[in-house]
mmCIF file of C-alpha atoms in Angstrom:
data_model
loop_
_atom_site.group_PDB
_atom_site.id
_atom_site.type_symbol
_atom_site.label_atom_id
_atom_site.label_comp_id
_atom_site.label_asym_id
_atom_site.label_seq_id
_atom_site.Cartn_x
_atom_site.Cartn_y
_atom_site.Cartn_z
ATOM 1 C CA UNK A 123 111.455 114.388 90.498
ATOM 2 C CA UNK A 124 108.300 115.003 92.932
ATOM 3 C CA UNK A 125 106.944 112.731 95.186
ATOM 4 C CA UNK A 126 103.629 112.620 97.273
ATOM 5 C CA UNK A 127 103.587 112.089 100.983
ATOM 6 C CA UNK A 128 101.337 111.103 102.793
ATOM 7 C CA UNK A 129 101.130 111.144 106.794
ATOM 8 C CA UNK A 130 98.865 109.415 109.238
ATOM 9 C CA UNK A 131 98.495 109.103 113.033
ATOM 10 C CA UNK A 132 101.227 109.672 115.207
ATOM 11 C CA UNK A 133 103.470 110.869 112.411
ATOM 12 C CA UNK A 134 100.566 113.345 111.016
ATOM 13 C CA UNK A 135 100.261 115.088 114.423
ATOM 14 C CA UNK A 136 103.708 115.366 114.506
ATOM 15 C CA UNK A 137 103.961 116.723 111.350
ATOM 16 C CA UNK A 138 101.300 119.004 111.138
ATOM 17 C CA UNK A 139 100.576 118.157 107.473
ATOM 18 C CA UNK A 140 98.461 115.148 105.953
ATOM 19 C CA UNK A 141 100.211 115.502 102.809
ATOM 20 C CA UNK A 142 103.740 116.899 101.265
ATOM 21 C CA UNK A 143 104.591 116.832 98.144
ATOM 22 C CA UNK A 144 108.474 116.735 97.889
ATOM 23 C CA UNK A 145 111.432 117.228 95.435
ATOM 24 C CA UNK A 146 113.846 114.512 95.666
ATOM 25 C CA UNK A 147 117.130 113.121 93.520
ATOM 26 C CA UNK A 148 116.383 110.425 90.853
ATOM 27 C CA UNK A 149 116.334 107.539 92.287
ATOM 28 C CA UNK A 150 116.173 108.022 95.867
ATOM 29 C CA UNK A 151 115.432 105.495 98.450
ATOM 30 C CA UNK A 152 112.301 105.559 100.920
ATOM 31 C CA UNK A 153 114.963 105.846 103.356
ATOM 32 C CA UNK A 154 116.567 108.606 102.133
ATOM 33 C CA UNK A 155 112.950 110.638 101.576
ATOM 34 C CA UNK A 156 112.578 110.179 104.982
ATOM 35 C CA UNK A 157 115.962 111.724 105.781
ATOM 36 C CA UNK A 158 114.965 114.397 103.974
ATOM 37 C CA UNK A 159 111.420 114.430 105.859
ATOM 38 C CA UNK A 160 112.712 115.168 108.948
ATOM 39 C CA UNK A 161 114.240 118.129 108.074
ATOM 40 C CA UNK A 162 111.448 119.158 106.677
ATOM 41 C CA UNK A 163 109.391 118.187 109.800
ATOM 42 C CA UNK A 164 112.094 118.445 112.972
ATOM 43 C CA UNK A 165 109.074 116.675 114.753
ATOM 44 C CA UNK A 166 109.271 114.096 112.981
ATOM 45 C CA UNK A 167 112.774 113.351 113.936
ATOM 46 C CA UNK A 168 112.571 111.818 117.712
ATOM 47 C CA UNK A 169 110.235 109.087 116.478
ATOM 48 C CA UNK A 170 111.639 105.804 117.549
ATOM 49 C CA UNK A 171 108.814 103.372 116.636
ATOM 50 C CA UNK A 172 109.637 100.912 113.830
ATOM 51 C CA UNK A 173 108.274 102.697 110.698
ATOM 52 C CA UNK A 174 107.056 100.336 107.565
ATOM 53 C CA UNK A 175 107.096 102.060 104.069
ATOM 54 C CA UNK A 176 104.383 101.764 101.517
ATOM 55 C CA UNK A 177 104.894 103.218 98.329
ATOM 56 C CA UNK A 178 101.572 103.206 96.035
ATOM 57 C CA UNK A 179 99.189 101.144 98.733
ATOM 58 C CA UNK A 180 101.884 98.351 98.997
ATOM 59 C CA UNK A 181 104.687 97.618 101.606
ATOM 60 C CA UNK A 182 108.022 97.786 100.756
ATOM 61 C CA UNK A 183 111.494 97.702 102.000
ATOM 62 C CA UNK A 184 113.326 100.968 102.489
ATOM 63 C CA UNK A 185 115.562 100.866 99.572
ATOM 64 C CA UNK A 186 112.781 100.779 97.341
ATOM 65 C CA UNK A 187 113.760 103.459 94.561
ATOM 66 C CA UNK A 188 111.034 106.075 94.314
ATOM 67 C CA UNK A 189 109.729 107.281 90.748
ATOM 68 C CA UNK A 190 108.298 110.234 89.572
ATOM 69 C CA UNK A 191 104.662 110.649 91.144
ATOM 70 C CA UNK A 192 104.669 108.135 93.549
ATOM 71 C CA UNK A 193 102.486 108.331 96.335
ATOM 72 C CA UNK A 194 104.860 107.128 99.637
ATOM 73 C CA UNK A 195 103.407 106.524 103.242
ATOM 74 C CA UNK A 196 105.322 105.811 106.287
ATOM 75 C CA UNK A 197 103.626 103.493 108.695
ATOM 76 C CA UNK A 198 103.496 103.602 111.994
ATOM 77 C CA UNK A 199 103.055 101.150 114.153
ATOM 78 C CA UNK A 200 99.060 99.908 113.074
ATOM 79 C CA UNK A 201 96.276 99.287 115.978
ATOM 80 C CA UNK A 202 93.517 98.392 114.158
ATOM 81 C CA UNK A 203 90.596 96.130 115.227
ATOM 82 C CA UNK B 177 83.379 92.857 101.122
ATOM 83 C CA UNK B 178 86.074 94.705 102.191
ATOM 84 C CA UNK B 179 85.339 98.049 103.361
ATOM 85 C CA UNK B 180 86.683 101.117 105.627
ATOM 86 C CA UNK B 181 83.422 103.183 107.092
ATOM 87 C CA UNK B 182 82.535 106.078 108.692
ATOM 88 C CA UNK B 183 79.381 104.638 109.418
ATOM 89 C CA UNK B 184 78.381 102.272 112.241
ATOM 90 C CA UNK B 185 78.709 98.621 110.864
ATOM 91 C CA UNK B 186 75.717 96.994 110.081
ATOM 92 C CA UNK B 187 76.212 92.902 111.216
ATOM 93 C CA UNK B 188 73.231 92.070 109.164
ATOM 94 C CA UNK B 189 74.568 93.521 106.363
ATOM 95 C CA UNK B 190 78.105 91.476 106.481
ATOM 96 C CA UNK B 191 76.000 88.316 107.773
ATOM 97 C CA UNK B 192 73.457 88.682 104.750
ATOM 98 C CA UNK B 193 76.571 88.965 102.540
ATOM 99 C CA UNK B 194 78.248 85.323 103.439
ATOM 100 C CA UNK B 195 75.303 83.768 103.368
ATOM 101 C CA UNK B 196 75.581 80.625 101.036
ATOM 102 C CA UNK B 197 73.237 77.861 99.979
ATOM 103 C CA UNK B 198 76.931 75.442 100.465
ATOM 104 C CA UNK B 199 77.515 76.975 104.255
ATOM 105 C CA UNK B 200 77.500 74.931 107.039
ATOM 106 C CA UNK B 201 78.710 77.784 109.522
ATOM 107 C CA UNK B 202 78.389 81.204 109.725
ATOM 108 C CA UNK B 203 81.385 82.579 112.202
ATOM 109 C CA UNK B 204 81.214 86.259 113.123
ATOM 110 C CA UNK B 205 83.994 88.747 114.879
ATOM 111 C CA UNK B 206 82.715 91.746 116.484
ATOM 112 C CA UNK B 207 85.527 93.865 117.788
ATOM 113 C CA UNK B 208 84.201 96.986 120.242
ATOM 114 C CA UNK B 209 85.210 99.753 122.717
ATOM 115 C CA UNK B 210 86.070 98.590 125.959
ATOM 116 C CA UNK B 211 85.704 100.983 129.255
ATOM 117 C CA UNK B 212 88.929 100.518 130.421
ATOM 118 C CA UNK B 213 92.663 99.756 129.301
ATOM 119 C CA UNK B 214 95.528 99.647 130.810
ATOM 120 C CA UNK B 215 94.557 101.012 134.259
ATOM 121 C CA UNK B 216 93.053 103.886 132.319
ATOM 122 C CA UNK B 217 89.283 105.385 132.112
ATOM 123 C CA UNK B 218 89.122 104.831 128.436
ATOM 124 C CA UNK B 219 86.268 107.597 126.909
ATOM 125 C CA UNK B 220 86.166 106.336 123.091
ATOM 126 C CA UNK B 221 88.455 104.740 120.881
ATOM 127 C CA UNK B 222 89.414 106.980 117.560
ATOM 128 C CA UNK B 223 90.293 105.536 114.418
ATOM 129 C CA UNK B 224 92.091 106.707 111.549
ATOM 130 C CA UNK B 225 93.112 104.562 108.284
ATOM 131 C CA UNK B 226 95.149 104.978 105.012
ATOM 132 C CA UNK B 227 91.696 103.932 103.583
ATOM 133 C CA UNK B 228 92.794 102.673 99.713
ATOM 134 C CA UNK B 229 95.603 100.689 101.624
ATOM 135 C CA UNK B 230 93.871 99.249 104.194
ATOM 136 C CA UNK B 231 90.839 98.073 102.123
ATOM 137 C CA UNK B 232 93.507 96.783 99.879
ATOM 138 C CA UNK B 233 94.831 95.126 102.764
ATOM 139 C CA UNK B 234 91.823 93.481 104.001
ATOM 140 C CA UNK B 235 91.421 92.060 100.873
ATOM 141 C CA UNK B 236 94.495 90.675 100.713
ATOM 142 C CA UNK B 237 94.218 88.877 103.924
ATOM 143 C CA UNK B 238 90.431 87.491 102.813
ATOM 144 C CA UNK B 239 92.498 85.970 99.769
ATOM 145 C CA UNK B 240 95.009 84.522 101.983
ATOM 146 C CA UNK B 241 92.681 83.072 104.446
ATOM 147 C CA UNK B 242 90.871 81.337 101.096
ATOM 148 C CA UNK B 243 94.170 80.019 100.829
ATOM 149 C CA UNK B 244 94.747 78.540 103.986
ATOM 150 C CA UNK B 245 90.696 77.377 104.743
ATOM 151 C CA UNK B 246 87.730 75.903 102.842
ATOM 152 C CA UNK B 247 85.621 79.111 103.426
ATOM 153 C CA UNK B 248 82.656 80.241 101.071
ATOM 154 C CA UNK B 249 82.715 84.330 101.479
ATOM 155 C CA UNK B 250 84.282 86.631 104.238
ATOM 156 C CA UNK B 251 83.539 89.910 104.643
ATOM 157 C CA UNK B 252 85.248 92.483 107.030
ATOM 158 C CA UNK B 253 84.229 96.075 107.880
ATOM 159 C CA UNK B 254 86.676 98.175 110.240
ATOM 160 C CA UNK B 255 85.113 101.609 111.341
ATOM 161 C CA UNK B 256 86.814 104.932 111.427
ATOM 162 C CA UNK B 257 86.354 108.152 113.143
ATOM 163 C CA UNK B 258 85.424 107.782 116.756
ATOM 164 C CA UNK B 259 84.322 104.525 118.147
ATOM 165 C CA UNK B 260 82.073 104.894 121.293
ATOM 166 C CA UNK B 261 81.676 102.388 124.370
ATOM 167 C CA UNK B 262 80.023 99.236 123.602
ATOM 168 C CA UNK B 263 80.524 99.890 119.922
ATOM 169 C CA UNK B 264 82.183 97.774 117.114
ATOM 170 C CA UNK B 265 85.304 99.305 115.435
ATOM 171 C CA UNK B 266 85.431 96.152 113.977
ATOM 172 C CA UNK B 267 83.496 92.917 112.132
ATOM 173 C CA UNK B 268 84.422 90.011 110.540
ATOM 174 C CA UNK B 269 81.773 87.572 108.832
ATOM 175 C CA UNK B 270 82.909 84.174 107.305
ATOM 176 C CA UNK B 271 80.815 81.682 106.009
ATOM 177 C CA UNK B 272 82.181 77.796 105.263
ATOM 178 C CA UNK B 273 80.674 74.486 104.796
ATOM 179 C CA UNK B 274 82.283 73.236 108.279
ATOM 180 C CA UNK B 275 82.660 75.551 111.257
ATOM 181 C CA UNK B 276 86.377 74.210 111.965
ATOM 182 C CA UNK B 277 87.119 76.551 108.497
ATOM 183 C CA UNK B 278 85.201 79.272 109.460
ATOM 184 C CA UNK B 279 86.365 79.751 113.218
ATOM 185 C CA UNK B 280 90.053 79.453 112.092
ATOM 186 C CA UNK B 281 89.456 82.075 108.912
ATOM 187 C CA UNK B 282 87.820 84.605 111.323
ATOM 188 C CA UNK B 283 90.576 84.257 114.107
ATOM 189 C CA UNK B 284 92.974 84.588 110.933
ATOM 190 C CA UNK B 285 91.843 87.852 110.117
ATOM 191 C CA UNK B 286 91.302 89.479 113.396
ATOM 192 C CA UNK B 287 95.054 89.001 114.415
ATOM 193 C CA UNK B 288 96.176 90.035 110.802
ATOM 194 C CA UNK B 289 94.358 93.159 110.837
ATOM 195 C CA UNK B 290 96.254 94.343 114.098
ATOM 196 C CA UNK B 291 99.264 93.482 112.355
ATOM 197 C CA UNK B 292 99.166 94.867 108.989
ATOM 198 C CA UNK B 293 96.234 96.587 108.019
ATOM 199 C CA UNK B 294 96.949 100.187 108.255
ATOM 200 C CA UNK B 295 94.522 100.951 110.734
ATOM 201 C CA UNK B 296 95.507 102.789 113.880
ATOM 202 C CA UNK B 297 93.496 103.840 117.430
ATOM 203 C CA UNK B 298 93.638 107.067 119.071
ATOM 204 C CA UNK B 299 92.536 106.280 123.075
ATOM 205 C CA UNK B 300 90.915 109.072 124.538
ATOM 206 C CA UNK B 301 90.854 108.766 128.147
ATOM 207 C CA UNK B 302 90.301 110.458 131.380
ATOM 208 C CA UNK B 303 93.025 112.445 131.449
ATOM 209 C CA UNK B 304 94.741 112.351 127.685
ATOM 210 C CA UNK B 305 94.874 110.091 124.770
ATOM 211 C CA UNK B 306 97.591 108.424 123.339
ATOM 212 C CA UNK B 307 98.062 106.511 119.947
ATOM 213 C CA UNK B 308 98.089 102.531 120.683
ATOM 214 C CA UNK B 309 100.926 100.554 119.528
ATOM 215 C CA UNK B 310 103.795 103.118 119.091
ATOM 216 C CA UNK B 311 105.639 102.228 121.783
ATOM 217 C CA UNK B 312 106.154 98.966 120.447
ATOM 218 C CA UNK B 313 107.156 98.411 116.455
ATOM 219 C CA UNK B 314 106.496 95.469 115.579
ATOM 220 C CA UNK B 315 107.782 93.580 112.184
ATOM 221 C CA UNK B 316 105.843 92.690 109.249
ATOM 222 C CA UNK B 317 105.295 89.388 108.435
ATOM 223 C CA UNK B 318 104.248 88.989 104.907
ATOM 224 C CA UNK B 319 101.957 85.493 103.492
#
């Protein structure tokens, strides 16, 4: 199934890409996408911050199982205001 | 109103849009670029959001500080792009009968924005510039 990434910030620079779109197993995890992600990305990997997931404009834990078409973000660190 | 801009914010636009015949107290937040941070010669703050999230977000947050206070209409407007020196990135409006309700709502949403609103700052500075806040992860706590 096919997923949509999307990356902001930190994580966009380091990925040089705003958006992926990726293959991935049925039923894989946000955490496992992300796996997957920095392989993708090897720029990706040395980021230490603590990441949240959002998977279709809402936070979720990183088990959340991912379906077909869904639109995931990883989120760094926010400094708004 | 909850709304991710471009555009310089307007205050009279967020004021006009709390205004109620039942408010008491009108209790605005304007957040802008300041010269300096951290020892460093800051040159402009840039913005970048995951704009259907964060609005989504800031709405969220207005709900939850309904919840919590007796508040009439709140309205928050966070800029993106580049925010110069003196400028807001950032403002809040609240209206509420009593001005207890509409300080607290306003203080409410200032510190959850910089928690969970996906929102982040590029500082530019003399010298570099350097994404705020990745050094540091910090947990989200949900309502």
């Amino acid at each position: 199934m096919k997923v949509k990434v999307k990356f902001f910030a930190i994580l966009r620079e380091r990925a040089g890409a705003a958006e992926a779109t990726k293959e991935i197993r049925e039923g894989s995890t946000v955490a496992e996408l992300w796996e997957l992600l920095q392989r993708d990305y090897p720029r990706l990997a040395p980021v230490r911050m603590r990441l949240l997931y959002a998977v279709n404009q809402d936070y979720v834990n990183a088990d959340y199982a991912l379906k077909e078409g869904d639109e995931v973000v990883f989120v760094p660190p926010v400094s708004g205001g | 109103m909850f709304r991710v801009t471009r555009n310089a914010i307007d205050l009279q636009e967020l004021v006009a849009f709390v205004t109620d015949p039942e408010a008491g107290a009108i209790v605005t937040f304007i957040g802008t670029t300041r010269n300096n941070n951290e020892g460093r010669k800051v040159i402009a703050l840039d913005y970048e959001a995951y704009p259907e999230m964060a609005e989504k977000e800031l709405k969220r947050l207005g709900e939850e500080a309904g919840k919590r206070w007796r508040i009439q209409r709140m309205a928050i407007v966070h800029r993106i792009g580049p925010v110069q020196i003196t400028e807001p990135s950032v403002i809040i409006a609240v209206s509420a009968a009593h001005r207890a309700d509409a300080f607290e709502a306003c203080r409410f949403a200032i510190e959850e924005i910089k928690k969970s609103v996906p929102i982040w700052k590029k500082e530019v500075f003399e010298g570099g510039e350097v994404w705020i806040g990745t050094q540091s992860g910090q947990p989200l706590n949900r309502y």
